[in-house]
PDB file of C-alpha atoms in Angstrom:
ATOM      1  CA  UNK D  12       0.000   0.000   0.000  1.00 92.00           C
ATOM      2  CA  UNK D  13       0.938   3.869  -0.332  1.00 95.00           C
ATOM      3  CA  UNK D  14       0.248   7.147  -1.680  1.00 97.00           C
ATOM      4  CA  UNK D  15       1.398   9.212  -5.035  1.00 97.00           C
ATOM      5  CA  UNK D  16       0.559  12.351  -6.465  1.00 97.00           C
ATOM      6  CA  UNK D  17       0.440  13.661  -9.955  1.00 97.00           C
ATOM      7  CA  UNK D  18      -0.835  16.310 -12.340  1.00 97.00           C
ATOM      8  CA  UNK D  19      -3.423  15.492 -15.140  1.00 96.00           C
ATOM      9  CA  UNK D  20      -5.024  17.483 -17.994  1.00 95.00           C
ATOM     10  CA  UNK D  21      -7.327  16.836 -20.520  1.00 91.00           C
ATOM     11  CA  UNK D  22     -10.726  17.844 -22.071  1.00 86.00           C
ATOM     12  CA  UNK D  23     -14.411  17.371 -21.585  1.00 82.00           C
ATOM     13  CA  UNK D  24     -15.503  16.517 -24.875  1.00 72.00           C
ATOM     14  CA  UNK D  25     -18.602  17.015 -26.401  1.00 64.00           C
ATOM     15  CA  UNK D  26     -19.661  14.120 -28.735  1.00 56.00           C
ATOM     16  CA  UNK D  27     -22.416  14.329 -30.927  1.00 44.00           C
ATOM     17  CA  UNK D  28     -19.764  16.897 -33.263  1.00 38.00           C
ATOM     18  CA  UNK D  29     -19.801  19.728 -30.278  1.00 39.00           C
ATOM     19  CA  UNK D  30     -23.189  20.479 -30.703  1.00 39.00           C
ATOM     20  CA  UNK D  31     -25.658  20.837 -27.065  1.00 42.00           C
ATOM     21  CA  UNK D  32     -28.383  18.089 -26.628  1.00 43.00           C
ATOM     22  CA  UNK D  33     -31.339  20.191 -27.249  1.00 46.00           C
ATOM     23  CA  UNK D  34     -30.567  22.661 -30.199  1.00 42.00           C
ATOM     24  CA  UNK D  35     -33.490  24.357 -31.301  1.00 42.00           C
ATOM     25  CA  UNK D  36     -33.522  26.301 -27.735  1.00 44.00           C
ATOM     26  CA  UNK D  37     -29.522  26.444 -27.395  1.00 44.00           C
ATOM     27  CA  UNK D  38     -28.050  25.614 -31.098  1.00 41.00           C
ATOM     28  CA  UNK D  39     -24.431  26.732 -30.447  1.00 46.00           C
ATOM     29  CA  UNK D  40     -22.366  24.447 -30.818  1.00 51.00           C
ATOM     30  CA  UNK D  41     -19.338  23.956 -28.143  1.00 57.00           C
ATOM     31  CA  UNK D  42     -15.958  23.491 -27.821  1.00 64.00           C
ATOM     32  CA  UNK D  43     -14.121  20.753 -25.811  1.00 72.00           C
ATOM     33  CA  UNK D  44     -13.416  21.878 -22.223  1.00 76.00           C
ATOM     34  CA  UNK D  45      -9.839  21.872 -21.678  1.00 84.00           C
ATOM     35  CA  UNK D  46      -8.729  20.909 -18.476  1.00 87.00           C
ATOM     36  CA  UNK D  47      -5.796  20.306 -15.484  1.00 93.00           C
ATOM     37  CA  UNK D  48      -5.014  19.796 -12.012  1.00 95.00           C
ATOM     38  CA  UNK D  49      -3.302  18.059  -9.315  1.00 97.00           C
ATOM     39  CA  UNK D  50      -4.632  14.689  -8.137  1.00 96.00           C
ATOM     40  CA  UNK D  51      -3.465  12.666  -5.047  1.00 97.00           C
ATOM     41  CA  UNK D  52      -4.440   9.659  -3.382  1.00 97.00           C
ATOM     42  CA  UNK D  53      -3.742   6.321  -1.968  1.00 98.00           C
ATOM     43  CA  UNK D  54      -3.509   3.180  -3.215  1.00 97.00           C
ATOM     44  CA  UNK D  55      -3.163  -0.910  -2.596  1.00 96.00           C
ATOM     45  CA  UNK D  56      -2.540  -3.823  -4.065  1.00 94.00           C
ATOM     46  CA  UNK D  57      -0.670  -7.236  -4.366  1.00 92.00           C
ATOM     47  CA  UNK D  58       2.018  -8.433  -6.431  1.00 91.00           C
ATOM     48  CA  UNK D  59       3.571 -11.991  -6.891  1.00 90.00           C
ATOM     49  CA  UNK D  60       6.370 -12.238  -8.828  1.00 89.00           C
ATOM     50  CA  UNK D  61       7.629 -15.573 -10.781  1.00 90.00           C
ATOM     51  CA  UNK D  62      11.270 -15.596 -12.282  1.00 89.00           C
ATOM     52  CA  UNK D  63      11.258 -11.809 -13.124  1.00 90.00           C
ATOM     53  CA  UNK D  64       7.889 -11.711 -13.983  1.00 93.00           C
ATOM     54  CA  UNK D  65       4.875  -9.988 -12.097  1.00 93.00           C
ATOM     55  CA  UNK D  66       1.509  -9.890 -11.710  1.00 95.00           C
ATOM     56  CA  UNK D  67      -0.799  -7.998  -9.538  1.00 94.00           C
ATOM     57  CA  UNK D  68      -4.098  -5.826  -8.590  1.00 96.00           C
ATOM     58  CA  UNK D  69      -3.945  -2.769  -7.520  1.00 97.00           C
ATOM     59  CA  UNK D  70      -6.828  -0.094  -6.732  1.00 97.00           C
ATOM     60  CA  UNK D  71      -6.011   3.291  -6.070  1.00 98.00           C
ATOM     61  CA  UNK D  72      -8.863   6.360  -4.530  1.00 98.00           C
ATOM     62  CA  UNK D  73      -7.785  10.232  -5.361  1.00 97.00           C
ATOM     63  CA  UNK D  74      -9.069  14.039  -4.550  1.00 97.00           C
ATOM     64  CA  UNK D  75      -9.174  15.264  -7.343  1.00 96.00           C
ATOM     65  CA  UNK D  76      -8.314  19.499  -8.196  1.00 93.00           C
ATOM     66  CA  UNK D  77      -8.550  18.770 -12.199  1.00 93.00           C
ATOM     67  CA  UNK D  78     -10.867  21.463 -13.860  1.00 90.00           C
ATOM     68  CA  UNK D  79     -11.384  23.837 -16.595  1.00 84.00           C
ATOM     69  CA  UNK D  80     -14.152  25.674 -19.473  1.00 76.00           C
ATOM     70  CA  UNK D  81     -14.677  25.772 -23.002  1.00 71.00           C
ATOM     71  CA  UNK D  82     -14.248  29.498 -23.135  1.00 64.00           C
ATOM     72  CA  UNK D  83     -17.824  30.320 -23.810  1.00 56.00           C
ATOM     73  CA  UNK D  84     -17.638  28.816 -27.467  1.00 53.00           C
ATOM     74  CA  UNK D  85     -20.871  28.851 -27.911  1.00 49.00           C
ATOM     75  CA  UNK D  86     -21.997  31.635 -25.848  1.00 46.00           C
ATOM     76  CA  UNK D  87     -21.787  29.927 -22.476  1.00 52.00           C
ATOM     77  CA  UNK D  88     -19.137  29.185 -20.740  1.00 51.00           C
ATOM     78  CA  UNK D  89     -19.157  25.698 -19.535  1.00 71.00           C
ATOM     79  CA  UNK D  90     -16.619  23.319 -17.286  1.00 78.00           C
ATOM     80  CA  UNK D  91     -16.567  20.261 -15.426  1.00 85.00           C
ATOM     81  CA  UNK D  92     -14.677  19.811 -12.171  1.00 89.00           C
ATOM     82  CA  UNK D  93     -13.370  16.517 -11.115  1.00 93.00           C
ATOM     83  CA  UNK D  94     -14.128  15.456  -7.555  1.00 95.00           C
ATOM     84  CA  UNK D  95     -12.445  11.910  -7.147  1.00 97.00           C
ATOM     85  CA  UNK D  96     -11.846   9.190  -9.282  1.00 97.00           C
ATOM     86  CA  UNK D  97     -10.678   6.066  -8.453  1.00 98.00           C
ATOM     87  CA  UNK D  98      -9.541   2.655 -10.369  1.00 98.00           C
ATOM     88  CA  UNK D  99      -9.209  -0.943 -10.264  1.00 98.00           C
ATOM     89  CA  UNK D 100      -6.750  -3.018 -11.882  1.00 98.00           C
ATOM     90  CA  UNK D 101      -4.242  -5.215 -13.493  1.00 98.00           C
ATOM     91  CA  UNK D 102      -0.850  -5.052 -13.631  1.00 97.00           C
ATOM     92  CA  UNK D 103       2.151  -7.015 -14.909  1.00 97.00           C
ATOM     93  CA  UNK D 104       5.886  -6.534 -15.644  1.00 95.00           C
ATOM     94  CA  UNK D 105       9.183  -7.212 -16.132  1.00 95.00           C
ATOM     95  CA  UNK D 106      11.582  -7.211 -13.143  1.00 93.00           C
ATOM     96  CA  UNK D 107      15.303  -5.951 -14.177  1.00 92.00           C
ATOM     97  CA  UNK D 108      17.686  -5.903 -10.746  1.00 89.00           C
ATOM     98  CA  UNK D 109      16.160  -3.419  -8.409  1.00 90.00           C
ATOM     99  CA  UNK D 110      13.475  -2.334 -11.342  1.00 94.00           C
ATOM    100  CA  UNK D 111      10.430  -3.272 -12.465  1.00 95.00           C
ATOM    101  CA  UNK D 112       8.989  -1.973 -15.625  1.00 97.00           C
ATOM    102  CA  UNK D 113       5.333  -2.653 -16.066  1.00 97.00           C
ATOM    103  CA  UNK D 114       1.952  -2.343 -17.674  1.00 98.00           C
ATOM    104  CA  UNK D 115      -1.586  -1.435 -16.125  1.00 98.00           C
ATOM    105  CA  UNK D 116      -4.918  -1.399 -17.070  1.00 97.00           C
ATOM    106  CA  UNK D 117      -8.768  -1.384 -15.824  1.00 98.00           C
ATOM    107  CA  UNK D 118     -12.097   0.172 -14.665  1.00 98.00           C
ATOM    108  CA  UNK D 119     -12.139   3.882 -13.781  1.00 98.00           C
ATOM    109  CA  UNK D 120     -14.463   5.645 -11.820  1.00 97.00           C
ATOM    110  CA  UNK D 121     -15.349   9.395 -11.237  1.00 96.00           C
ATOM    111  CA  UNK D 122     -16.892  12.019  -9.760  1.00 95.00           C
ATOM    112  CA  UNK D 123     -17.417  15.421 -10.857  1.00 91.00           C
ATOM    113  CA  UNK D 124     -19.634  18.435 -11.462  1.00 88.00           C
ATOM    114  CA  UNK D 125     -20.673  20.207 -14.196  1.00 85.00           C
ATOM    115  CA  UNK D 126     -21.054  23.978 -14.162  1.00 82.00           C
ATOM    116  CA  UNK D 127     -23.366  26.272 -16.084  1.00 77.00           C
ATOM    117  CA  UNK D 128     -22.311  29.771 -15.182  1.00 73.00           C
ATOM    118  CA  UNK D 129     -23.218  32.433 -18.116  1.00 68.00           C
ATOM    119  CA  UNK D 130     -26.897  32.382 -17.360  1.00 65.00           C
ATOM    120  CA  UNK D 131     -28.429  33.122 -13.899  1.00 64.00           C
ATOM    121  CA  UNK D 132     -28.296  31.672 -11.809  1.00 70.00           C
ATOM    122  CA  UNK D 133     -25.547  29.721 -12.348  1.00 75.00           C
ATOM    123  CA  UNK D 134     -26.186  26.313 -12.333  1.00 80.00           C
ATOM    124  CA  UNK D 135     -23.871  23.435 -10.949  1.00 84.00           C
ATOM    125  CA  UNK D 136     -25.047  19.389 -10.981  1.00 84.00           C
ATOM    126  CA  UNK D 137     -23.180  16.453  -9.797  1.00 86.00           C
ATOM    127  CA  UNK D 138     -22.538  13.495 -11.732  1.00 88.00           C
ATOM    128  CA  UNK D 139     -20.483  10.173 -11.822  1.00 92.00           C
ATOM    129  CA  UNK D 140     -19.205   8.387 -14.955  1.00 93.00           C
ATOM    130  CA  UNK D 141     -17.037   4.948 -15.315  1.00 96.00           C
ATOM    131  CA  UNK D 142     -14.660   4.026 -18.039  1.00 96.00           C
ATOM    132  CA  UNK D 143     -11.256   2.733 -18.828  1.00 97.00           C
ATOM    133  CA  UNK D 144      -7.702   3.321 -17.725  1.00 98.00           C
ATOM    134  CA  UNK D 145      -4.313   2.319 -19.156  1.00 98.00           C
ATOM    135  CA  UNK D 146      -0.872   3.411 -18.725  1.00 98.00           C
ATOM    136  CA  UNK D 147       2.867   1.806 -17.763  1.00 98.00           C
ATOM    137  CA  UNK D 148       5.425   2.855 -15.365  1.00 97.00           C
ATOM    138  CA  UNK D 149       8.366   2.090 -13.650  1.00 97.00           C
ATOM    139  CA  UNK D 150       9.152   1.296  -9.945  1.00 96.00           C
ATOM    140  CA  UNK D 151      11.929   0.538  -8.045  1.00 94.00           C
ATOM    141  CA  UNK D 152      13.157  -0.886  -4.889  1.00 92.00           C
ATOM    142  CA  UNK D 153      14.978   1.149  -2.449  1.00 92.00           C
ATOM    143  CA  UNK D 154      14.494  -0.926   0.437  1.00 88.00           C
ATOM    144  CA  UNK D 155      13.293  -4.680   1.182  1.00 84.00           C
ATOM    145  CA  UNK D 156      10.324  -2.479   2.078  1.00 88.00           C
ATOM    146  CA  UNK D 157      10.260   0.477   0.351  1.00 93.00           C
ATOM    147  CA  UNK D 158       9.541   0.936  -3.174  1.00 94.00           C
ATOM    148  CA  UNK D 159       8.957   4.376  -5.174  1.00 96.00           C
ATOM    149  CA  UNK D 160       6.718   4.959  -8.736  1.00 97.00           C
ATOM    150  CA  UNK D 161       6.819   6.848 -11.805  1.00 98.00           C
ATOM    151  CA  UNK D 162       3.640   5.971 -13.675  1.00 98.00           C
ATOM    152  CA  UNK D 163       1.566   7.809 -17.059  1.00 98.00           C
ATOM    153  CA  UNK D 164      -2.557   6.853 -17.180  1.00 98.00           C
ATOM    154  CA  UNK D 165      -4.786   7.502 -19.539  1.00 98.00           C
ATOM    155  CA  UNK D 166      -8.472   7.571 -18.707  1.00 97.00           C
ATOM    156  CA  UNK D 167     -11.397   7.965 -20.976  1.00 95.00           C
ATOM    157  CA  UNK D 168     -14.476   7.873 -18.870  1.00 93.00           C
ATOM    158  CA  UNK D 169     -18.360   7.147 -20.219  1.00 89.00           C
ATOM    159  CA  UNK D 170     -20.313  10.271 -21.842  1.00 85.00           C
ATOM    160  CA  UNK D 171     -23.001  12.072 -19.258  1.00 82.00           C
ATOM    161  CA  UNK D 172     -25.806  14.290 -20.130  1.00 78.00           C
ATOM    162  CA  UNK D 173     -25.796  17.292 -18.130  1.00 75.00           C
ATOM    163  CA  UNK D 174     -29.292  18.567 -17.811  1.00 75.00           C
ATOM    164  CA  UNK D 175     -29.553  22.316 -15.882  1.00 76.00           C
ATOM    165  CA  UNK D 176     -33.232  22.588 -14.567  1.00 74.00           C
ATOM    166  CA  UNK D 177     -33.487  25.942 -13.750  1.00 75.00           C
ATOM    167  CA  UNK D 178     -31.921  27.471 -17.207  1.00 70.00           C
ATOM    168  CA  UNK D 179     -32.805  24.480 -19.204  1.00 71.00           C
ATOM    169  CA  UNK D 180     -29.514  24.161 -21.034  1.00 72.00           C
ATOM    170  CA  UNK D 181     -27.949  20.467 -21.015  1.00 73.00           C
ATOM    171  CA  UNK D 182     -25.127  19.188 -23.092  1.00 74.00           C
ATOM    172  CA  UNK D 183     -23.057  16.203 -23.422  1.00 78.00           C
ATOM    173  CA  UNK D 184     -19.929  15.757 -21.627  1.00 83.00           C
ATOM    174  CA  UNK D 185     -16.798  12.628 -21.878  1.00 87.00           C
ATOM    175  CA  UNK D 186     -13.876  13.695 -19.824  1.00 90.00           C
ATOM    176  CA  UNK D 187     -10.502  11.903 -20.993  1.00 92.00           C
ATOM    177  CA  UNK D 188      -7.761  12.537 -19.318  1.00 94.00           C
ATOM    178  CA  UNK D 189      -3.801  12.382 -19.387  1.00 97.00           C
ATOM    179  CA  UNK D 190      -1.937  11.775 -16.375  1.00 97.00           C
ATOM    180  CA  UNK D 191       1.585  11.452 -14.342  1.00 98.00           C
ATOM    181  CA  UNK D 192       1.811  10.410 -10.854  1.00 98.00           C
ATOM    182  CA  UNK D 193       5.269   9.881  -8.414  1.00 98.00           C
ATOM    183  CA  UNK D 194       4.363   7.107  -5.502  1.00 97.00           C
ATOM    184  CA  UNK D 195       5.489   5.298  -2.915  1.00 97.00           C
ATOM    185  CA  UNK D 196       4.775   1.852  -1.473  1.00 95.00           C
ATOM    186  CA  UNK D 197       5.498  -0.118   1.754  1.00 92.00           C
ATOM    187  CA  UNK D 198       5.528  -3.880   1.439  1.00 88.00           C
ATOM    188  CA  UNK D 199       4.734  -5.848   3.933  1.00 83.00           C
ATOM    189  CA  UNK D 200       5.490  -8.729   2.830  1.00 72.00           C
ATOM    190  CA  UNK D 201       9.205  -9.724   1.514  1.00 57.00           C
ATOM    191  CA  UNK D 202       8.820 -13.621   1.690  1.00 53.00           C
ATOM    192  CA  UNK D 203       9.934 -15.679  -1.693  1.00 50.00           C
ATOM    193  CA  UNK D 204       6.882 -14.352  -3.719  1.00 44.00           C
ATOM    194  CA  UNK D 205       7.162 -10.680  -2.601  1.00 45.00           C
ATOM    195  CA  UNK D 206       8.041  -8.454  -5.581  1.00 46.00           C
ATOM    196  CA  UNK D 207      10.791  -6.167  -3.789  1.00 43.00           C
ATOM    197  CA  UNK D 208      12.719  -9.551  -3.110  1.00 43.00           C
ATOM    198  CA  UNK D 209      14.103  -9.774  -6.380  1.00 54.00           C
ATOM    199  CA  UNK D 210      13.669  -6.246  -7.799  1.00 54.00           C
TER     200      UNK D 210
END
C-alpha cells in the first residue's frame, strides 16, 4: 500500500460533433473543455512475482483538483470539475535488478460536477461516470520495504448528459484525461513471492 501524487489534464468533450443536446432552444455548438489539475491519493494492491515476472491488482482512490471551461464557445461558458476518481486493476511486468517496468490497465471511476455559469443563476449538478484506464510505469526498490513509482494513465471515462433545470440548457460531456503520478509503497510482505525480493 501507499500514496502518489500527480498532475493530469485533458478535455471534456462534447460528442455528438460539439453540438448541445437540445438545439433548437440552445443551437451553439461547443468546444471541448480543456482541463488540469493536481490529483493525489492512496492506493493498494498485491504483487507476486515468478522468475522476473509480475503480476498484480492494484486499486487506487484520489481528490481530485482537475478542472477547466470551453471558453464560452458557444456563448456559455461551460466546465466540469473533477471530484475523485478512483480505479481498479491489473498489472504485470518485467523485473530488471532493483526495477520493475510494467503495464496497467482497468475500470475507472469518477466524480465530478458540471457547471453552467453564463446564465443566472448559475447552475452546478453532480454526476459520476465509469470508463477505462491504461498506462505503464516504472518502480523501483529502495528498500526490502520500500519501493517508489513513476507511472503515465490515460483515462477515458463514459459520456453524461448534463441537464440544468433551472436554465434548461444540457449538453453532453466525456472527460478523458492524461496523467503522471510519483508514488510510494510499503511492502509488507518480503517472503519468496514478494516483488521487492528480487527487484
Amino acid at each position: 500500500m501507499g500514496a502518489q501524487l500527480g498532475y493530469g489534464w485533458g478535455r471534456a468533450t462534447q460528442p455528438w460533433t460539439g453540438v448541445v443536446v437540445n438545439p433548437t432552444t440552445f443551437p451553439n455548438a461547443q468546444a471541448d473543455a480543456r482541463q488540469n489539475g493536481v490529483l493525489g491519493g492512496v492506493h493498494i494492491g498485491y504483487n507476486h512475482q515468478i522468475n522476473q515476472f509480475v503480476i498484480g491488482l492494484e486499486g487506487d482512490v484520489e481528490a481530485s483538483g482537475i478542472n477547466g471551461n470551453d471558453g464560452g464557445s458557444g456563448g456559455d461558458v461551460n466546465g466540469v470539475r473533477h471530484r475523485w476518481n478512483a480505479s481498479v486493476r491489473a498489472r504485470a511486468g518485467f523485473a530488471v535488478d532493483r526495477a520493475l517496468f510494467y503495464a496497467t490497465g482497468g475500470v475507472a471511476f469518477l466524480g465530478a460536477q458540471a457547471t453552467q455559469i453564463s446564465r443566472a443563476p448559475n447552475e452546478f449538478i453532480g454526476f459520476n461516470a465509469t470508463g477505462w484506464t491504461v498506462g505503464a510505469g516504472i518502480e523501483y526498490a529502495f528498500t526490502p520495504n520500500v519501493t517508489a513509482r513513476v507511472e503515465y494513465r490515460y483515462t477515458d471515462y463514459s459520456a453524461r448528459t448534463a441537464i440544468f433545470p433551472v436554465s434548461g440548457y444540457s449538453e453532453r460531456i466525456k472527460p478523458q484525461i492524461h496523467a503522471v503520478r510519483v508514488g510510494v509503497s510499503y511492502l509488507f510482505s518480503t517472503g519468496p513471492s514478494a516483488v521487492v525480493a528480487r527487484y
